[in-house]
mmCIF file of C-alpha atoms and ligand atoms in Angstrom:
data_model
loop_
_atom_site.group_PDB
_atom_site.id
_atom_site.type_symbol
_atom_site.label_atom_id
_atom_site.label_comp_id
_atom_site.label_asym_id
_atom_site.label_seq_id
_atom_site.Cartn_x
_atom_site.Cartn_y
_atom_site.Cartn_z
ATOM 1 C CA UNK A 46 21.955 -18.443 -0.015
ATOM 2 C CA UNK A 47 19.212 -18.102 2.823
ATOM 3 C CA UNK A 48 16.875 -14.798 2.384
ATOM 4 C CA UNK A 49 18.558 -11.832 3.920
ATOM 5 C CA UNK A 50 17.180 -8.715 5.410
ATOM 6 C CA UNK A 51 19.011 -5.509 5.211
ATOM 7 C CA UNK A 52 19.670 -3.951 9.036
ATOM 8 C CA UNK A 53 20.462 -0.700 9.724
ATOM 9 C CA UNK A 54 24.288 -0.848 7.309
ATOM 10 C CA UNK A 55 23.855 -4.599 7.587
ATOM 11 C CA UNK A 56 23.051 -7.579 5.224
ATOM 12 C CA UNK A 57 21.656 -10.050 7.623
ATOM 13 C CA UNK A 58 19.929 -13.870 7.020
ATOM 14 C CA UNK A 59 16.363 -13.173 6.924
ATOM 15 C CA UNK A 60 15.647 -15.098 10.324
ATOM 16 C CA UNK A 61 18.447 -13.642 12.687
ATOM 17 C CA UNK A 62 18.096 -10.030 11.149
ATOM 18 C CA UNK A 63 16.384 -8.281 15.045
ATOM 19 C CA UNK A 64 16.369 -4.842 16.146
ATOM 20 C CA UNK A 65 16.857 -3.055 19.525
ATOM 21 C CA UNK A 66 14.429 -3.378 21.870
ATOM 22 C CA UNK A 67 14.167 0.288 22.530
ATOM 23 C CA UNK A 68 13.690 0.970 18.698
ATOM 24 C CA UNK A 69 11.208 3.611 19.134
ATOM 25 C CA UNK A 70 9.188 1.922 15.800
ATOM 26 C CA UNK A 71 9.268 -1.180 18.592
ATOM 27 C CA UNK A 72 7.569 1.081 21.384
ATOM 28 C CA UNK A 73 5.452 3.893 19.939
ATOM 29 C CA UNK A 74 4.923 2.750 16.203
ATOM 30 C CA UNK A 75 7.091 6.008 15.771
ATOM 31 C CA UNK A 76 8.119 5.291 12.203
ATOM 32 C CA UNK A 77 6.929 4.837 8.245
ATOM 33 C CA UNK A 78 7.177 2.350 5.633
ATOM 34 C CA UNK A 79 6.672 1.356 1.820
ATOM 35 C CA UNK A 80 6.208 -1.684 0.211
ATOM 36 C CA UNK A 81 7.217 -1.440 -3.397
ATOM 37 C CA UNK A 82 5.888 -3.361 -5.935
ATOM 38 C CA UNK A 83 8.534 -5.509 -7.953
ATOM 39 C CA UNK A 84 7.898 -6.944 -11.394
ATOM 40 C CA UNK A 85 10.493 -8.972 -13.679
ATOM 41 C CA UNK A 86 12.768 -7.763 -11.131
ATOM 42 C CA UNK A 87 11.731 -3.958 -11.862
ATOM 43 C CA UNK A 88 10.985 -1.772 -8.953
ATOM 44 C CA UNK A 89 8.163 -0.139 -10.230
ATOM 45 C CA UNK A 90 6.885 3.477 -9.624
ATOM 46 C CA UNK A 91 9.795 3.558 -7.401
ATOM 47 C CA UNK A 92 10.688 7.531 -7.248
ATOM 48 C CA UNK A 93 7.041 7.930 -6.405
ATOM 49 C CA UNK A 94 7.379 5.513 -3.330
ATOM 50 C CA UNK A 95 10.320 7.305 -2.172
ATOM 51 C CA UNK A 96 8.683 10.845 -2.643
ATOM 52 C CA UNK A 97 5.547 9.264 -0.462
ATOM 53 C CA UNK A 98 8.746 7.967 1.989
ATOM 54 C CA UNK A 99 10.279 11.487 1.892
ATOM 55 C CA UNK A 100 6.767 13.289 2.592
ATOM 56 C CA UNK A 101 5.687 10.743 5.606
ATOM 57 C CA UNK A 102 9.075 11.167 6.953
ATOM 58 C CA UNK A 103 8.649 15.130 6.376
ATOM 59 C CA UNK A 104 5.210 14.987 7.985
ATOM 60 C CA UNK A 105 6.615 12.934 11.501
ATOM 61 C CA UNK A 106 9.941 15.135 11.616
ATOM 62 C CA UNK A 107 12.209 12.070 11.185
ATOM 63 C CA UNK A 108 15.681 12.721 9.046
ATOM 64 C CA UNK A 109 15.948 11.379 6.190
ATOM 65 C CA UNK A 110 18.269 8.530 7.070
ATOM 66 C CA UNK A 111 20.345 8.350 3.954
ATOM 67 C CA UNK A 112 20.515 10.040 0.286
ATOM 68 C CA UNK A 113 17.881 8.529 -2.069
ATOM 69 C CA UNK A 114 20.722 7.279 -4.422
ATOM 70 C CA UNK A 115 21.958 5.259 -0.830
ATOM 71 C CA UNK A 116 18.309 3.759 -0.425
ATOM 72 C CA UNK A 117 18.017 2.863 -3.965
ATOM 73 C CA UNK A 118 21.350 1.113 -4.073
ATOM 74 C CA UNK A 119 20.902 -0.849 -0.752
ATOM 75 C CA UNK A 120 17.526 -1.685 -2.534
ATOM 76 C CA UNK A 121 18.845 -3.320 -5.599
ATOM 77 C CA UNK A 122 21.558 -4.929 -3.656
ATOM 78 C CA UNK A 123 18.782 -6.632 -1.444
ATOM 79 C CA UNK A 124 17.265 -7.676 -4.603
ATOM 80 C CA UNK A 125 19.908 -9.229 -5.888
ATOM 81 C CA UNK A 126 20.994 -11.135 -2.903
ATOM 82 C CA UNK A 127 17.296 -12.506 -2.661
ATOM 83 C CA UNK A 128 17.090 -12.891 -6.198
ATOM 84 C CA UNK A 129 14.170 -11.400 -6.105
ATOM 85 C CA UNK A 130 12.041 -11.304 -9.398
ATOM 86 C CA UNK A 131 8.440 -10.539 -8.861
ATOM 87 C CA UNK A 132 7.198 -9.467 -5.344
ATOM 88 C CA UNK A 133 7.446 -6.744 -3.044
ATOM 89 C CA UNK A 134 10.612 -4.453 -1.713
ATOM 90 C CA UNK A 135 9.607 -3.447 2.242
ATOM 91 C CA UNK A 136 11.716 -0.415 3.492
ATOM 92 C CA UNK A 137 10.607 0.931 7.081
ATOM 93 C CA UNK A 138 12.259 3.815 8.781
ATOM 94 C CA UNK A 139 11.912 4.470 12.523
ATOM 95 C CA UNK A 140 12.642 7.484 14.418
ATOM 96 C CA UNK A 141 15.706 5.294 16.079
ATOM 97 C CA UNK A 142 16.983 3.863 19.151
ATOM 98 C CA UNK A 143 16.611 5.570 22.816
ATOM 99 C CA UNK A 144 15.680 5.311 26.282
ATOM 100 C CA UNK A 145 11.882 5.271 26.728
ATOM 101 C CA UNK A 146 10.420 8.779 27.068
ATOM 102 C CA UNK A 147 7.739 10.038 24.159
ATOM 103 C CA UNK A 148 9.234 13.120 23.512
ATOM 104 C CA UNK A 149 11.683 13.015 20.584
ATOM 105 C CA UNK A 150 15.047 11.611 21.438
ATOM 106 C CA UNK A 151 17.982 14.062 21.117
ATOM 107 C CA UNK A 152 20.599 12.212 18.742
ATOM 108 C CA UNK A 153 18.944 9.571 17.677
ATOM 109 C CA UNK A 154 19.640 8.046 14.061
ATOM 110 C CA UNK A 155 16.642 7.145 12.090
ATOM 111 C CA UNK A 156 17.023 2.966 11.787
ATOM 112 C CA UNK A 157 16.382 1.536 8.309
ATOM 113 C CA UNK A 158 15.349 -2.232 7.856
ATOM 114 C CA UNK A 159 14.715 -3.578 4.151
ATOM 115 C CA UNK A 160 13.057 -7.178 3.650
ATOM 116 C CA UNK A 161 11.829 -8.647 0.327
ATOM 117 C CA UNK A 162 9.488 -10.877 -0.448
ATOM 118 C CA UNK A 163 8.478 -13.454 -3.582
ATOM 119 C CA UNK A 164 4.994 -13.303 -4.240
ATOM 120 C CA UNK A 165 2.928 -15.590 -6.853
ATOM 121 C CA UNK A 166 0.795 -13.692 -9.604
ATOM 122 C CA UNK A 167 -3.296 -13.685 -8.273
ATOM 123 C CA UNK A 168 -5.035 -16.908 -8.556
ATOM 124 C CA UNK A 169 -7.324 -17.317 -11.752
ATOM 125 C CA UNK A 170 -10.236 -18.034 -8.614
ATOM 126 C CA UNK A 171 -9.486 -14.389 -7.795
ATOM 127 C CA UNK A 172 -9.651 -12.973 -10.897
ATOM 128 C CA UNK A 173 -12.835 -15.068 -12.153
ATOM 129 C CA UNK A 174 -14.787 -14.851 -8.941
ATOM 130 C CA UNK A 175 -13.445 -11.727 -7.437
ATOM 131 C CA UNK A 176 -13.306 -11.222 -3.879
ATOM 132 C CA UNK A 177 -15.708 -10.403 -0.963
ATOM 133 C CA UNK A 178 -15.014 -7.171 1.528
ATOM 134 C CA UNK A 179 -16.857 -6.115 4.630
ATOM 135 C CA UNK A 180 -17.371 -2.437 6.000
ATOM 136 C CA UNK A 181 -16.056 -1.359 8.986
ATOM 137 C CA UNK A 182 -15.779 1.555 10.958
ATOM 138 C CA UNK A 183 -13.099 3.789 10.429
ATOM 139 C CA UNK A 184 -11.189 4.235 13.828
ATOM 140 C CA UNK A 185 -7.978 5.701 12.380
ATOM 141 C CA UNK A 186 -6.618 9.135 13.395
ATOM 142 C CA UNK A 187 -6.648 12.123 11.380
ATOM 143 C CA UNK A 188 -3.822 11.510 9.292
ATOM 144 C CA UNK A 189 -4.469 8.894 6.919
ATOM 145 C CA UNK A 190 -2.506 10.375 5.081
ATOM 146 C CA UNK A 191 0.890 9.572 6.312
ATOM 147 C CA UNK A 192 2.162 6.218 5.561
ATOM 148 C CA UNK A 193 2.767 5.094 9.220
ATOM 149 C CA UNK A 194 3.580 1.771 10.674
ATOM 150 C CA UNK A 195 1.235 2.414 13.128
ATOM 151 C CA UNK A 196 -1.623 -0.146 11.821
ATOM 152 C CA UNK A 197 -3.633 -1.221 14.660
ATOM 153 C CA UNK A 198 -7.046 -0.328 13.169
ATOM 154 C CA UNK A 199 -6.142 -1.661 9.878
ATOM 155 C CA UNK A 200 -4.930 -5.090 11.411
ATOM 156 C CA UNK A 201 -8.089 -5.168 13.532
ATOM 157 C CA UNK A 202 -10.321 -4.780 10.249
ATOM 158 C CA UNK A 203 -8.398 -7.127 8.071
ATOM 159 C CA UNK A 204 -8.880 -9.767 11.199
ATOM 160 C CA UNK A 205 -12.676 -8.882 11.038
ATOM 161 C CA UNK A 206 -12.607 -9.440 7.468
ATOM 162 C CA UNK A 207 -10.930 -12.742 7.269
ATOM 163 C CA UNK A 208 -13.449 -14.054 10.361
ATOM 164 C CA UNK A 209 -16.269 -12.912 7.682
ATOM 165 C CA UNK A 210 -14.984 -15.015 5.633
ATOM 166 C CA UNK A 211 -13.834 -11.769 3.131
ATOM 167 C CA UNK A 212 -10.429 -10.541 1.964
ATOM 168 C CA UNK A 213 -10.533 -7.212 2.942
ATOM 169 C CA UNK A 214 -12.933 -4.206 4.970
ATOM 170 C CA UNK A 215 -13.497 -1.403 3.895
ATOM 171 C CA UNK A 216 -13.562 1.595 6.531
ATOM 172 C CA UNK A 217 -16.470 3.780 6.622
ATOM 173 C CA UNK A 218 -16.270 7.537 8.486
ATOM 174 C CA UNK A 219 -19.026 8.942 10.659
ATOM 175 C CA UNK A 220 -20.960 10.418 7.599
ATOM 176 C CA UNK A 221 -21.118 6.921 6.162
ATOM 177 C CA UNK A 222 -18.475 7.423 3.292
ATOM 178 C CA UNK A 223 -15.844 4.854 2.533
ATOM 179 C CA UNK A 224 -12.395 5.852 2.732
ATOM 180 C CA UNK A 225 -10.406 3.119 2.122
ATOM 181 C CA UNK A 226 -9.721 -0.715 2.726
ATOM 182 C CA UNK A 227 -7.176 -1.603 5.550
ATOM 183 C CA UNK A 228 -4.320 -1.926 2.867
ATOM 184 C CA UNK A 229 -5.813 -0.898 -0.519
ATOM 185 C CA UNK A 230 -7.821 2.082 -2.019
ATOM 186 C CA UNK A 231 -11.239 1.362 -2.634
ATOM 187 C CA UNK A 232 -13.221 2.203 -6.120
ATOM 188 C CA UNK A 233 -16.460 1.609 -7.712
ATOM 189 C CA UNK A 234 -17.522 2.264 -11.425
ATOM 190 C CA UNK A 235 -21.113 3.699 -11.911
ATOM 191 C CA UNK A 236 -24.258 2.623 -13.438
ATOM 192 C CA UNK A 237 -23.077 4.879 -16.156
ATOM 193 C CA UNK A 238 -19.229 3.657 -16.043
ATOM 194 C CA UNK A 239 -17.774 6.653 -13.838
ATOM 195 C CA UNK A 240 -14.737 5.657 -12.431
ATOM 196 C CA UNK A 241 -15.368 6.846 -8.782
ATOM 197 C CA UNK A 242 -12.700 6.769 -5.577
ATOM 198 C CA UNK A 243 -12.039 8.890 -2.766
ATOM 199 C CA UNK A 244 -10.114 12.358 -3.470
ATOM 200 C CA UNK A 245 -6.553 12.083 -1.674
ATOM 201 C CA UNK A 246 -7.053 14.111 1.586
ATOM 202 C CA UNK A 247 -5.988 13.765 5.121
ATOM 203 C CA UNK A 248 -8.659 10.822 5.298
ATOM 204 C CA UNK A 249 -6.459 8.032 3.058
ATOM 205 C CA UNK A 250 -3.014 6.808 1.692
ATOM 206 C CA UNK A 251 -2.541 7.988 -1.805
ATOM 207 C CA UNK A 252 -1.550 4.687 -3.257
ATOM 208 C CA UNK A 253 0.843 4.695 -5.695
ATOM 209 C CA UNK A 254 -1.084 2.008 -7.585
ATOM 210 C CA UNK A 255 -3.944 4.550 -7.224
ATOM 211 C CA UNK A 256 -1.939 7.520 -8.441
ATOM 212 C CA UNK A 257 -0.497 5.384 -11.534
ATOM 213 C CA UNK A 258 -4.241 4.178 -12.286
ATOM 214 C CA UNK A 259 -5.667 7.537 -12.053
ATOM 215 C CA UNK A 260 -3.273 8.749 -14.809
ATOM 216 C CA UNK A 261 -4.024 5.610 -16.648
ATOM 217 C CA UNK A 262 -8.284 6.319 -16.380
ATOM 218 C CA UNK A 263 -7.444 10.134 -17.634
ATOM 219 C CA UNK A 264 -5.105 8.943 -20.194
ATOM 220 C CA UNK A 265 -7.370 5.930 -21.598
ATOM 221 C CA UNK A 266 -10.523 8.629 -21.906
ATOM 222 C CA UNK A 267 -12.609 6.677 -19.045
ATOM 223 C CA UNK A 268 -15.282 8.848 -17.009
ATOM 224 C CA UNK A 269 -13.584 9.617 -13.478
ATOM 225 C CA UNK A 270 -14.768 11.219 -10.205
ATOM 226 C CA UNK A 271 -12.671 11.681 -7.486
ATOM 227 C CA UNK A 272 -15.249 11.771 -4.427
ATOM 228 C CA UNK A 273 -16.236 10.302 -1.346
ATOM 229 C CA UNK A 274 -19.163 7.259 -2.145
ATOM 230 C CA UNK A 275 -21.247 5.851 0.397
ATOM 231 C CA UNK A 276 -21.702 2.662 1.672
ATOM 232 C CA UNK A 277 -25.354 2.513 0.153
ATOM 233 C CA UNK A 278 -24.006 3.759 -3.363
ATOM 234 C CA UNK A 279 -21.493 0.934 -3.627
ATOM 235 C CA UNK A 280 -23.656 -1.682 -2.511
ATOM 236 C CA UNK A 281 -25.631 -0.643 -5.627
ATOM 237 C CA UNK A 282 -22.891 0.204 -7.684
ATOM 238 C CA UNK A 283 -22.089 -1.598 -11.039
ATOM 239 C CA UNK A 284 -18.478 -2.608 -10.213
ATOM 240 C CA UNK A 285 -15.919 -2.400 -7.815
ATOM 241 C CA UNK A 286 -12.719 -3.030 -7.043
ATOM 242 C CA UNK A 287 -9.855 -2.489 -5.097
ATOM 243 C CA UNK A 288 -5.756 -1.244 -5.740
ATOM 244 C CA UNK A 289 -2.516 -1.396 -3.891
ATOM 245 C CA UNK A 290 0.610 -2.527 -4.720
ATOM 246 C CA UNK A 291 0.704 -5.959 -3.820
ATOM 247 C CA UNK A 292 -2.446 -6.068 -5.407
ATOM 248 C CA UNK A 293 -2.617 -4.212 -8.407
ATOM 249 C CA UNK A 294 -5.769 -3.965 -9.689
ATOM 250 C CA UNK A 295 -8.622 -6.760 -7.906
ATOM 251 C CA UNK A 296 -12.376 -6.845 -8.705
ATOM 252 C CA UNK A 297 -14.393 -7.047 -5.723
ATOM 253 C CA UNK A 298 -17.864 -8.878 -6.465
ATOM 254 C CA UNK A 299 -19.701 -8.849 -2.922
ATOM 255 C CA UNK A 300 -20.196 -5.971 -0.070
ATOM 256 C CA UNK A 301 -21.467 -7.034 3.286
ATOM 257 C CA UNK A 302 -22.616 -10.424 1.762
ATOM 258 C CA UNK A 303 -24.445 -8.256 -1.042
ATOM 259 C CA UNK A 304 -23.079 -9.280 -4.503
ATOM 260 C CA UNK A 305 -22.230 -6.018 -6.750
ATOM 261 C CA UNK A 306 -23.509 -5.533 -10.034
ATOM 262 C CA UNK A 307 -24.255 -9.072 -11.588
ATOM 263 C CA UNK A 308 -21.945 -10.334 -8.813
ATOM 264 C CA UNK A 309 -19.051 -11.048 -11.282
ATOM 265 C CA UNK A 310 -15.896 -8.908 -11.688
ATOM 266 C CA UNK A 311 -16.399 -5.969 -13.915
ATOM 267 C CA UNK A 312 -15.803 -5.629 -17.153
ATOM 268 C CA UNK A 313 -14.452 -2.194 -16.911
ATOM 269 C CA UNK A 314 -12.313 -3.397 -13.384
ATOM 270 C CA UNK A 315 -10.983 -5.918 -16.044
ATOM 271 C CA UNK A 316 -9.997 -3.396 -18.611
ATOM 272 C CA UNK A 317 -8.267 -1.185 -15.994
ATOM 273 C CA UNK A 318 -6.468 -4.460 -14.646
ATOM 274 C CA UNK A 319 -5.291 -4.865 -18.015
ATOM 275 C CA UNK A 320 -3.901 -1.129 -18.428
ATOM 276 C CA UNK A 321 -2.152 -1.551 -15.497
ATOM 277 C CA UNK A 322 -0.338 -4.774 -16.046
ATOM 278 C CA UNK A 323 0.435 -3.422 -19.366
ATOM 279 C CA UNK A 324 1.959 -0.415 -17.533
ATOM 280 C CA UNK A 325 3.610 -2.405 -15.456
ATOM 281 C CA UNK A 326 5.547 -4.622 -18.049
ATOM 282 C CA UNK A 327 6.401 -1.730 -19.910
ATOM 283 C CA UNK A 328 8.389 -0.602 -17.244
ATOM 284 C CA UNK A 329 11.985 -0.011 -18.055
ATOM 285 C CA UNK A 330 14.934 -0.986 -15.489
ATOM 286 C CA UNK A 331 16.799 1.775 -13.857
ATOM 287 C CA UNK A 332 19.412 2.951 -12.603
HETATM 288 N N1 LIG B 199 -0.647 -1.025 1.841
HETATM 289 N N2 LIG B 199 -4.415 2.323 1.822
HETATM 290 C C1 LIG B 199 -3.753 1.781 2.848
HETATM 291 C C2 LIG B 199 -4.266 2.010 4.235
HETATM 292 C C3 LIG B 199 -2.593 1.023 2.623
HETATM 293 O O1 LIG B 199 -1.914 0.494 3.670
HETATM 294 C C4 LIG B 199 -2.151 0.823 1.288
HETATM 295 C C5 LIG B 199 -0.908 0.040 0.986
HETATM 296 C C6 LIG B 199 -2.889 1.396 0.241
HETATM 297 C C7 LIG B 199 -2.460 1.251 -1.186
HETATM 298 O O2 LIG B 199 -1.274 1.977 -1.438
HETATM 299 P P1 LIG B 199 -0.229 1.536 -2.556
HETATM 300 O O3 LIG B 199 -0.973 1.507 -3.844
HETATM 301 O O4 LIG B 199 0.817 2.581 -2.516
HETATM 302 O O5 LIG B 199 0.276 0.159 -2.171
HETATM 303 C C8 LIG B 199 -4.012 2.151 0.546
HETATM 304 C C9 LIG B 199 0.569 -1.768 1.706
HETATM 305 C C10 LIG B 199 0.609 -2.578 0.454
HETATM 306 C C11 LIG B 199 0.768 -2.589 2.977
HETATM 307 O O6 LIG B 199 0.580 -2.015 4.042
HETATM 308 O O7 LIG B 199 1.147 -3.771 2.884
#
């Protein structure tokens, strides 16, 4: 059977699945998304995706467009259909369809699409040589925060990244502080093995994978500060890495062409890749 994308009440093949014109996601970016880690076929940390869903949604005054239980069965029925074992679940929710005027539309149902998509596990390159990010400035609005499909400065700083030759940038605000990569929290460990990343405010997504790992760090005993770090600071930091969910856990061994540490991936980043994969696996199917 051919992949198939869910449409707003329909199962569609993957490559015919289209949506109005006049979707307002189409013509403002007025909408939100998650992508939703999938493991052995296990959606994992799914409730807290679709409490991050519920709160962007909240945030942008769009109704929810279903029940939770509705989402999660369309979800696994997606799944199943793209026998999907280990990759990523994509749900977006737009404000709907309706003539072109900015103002909220009167009437309008929020649209739903769903995709999946089978990803390999990370190369043993990546894992042994770790990857290479950039810094960028941080030309987002003010709200970070909400999970918005509204991406322009993150594509722009990806694009800048992959014609430096890295895999990701990290964005840097006016006072010099990372807050994030374009699609993935940023975190270094200390000279004296403090876990450091930026506190969840206004000024980044709270990854899930950031909110499991965080638990993880407290739970496992490791040092952890939850601050902003300069640009300077990780350059000179012992480790670093990065998280999100299509990522998990990925060391990151040079900033800005300077290599970090010893320039190989750190032994704590290792250790906390490890937790989490062990997390992950442990991970029990539901309903
Ligand atoms: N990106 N910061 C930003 C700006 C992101 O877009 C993402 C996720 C993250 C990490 O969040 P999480 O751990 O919940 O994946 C941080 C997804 C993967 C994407 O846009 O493809």
């Amino acid at each position: 059977m051919p992949r198939q994308a869910y449409v707003n009440g329909r199962y569609r093949p993957h490559d015919d699945a289209v949506v109005h014109i006049e979707d307002r996601g189409y013509q403002f970016a007025d909408g939100v998304y998650e992508v939703v880690p999938v493991h052995n076929g296990i959606l994992v940390d799914e409730d807290l995706h679709l409490d991050r869903l519920d709160r962007s949604l909240r945030e942008l005054r769009i109704g929810a467009p279903m029940s939770r239980a509705a989402l999660k069965l369309i979800s696994r029925e997606l799944m199943r259909r793209n026998a999907l074992t280990n990759g990523f679940l994509y749900m977006q929710v737009t404000r709907g369809v309706a003539p072109r005027d900015h103002k909220f539309p009167n009437g309008a149902k929020p649209a739903v699409v769903m995709t999946t998509r089978q990803m390999k596990p990370h190369s043993d390159k990546v894992l042994s040589e770790g990857l290479k990010v950039i810094t960028v400035p941080d030309q987002r609005w003010d709200r970070c925060d909400i999970k918005s499909v509204s991406l322009l400065p993150n594509v722009l700083g990806k694009q800048a990244a992959v014609d430096a030759g890295a895999y990701e940038a990290w964005q840097v605000d006016r006072d010099g502080m990372v807050t994030e990569g374009t699609s993935t929290n940023a975190w270094i460990v200390t000279g004296d093995n403090r876990v450091v990343t930026r506190q969840a405010t206004h000024a980044i997504l709270n990854g899930i994978t950031r909110v499991s790992l965080l638990h993880l760090i407290r739970n496992e005993g490791y040092e952890l500060e939850e601050r902003a770090f300069s640009v300077e600071e990780a350059k000179s930091a012992k480790e670093a890495f990065l998280t999100s969910s299509t990522s998990f856990v990925l060391p990151i061994t040079q900033i800005d062409g300077q290599p970090v540490g010893n320039g190989h991936p750190g032994i704590l980043t290792g250790k906390l890749r490890q937790h989490y994969i062990d997390y992950v696996r442990s991970l029990k199917r539901s309903a």
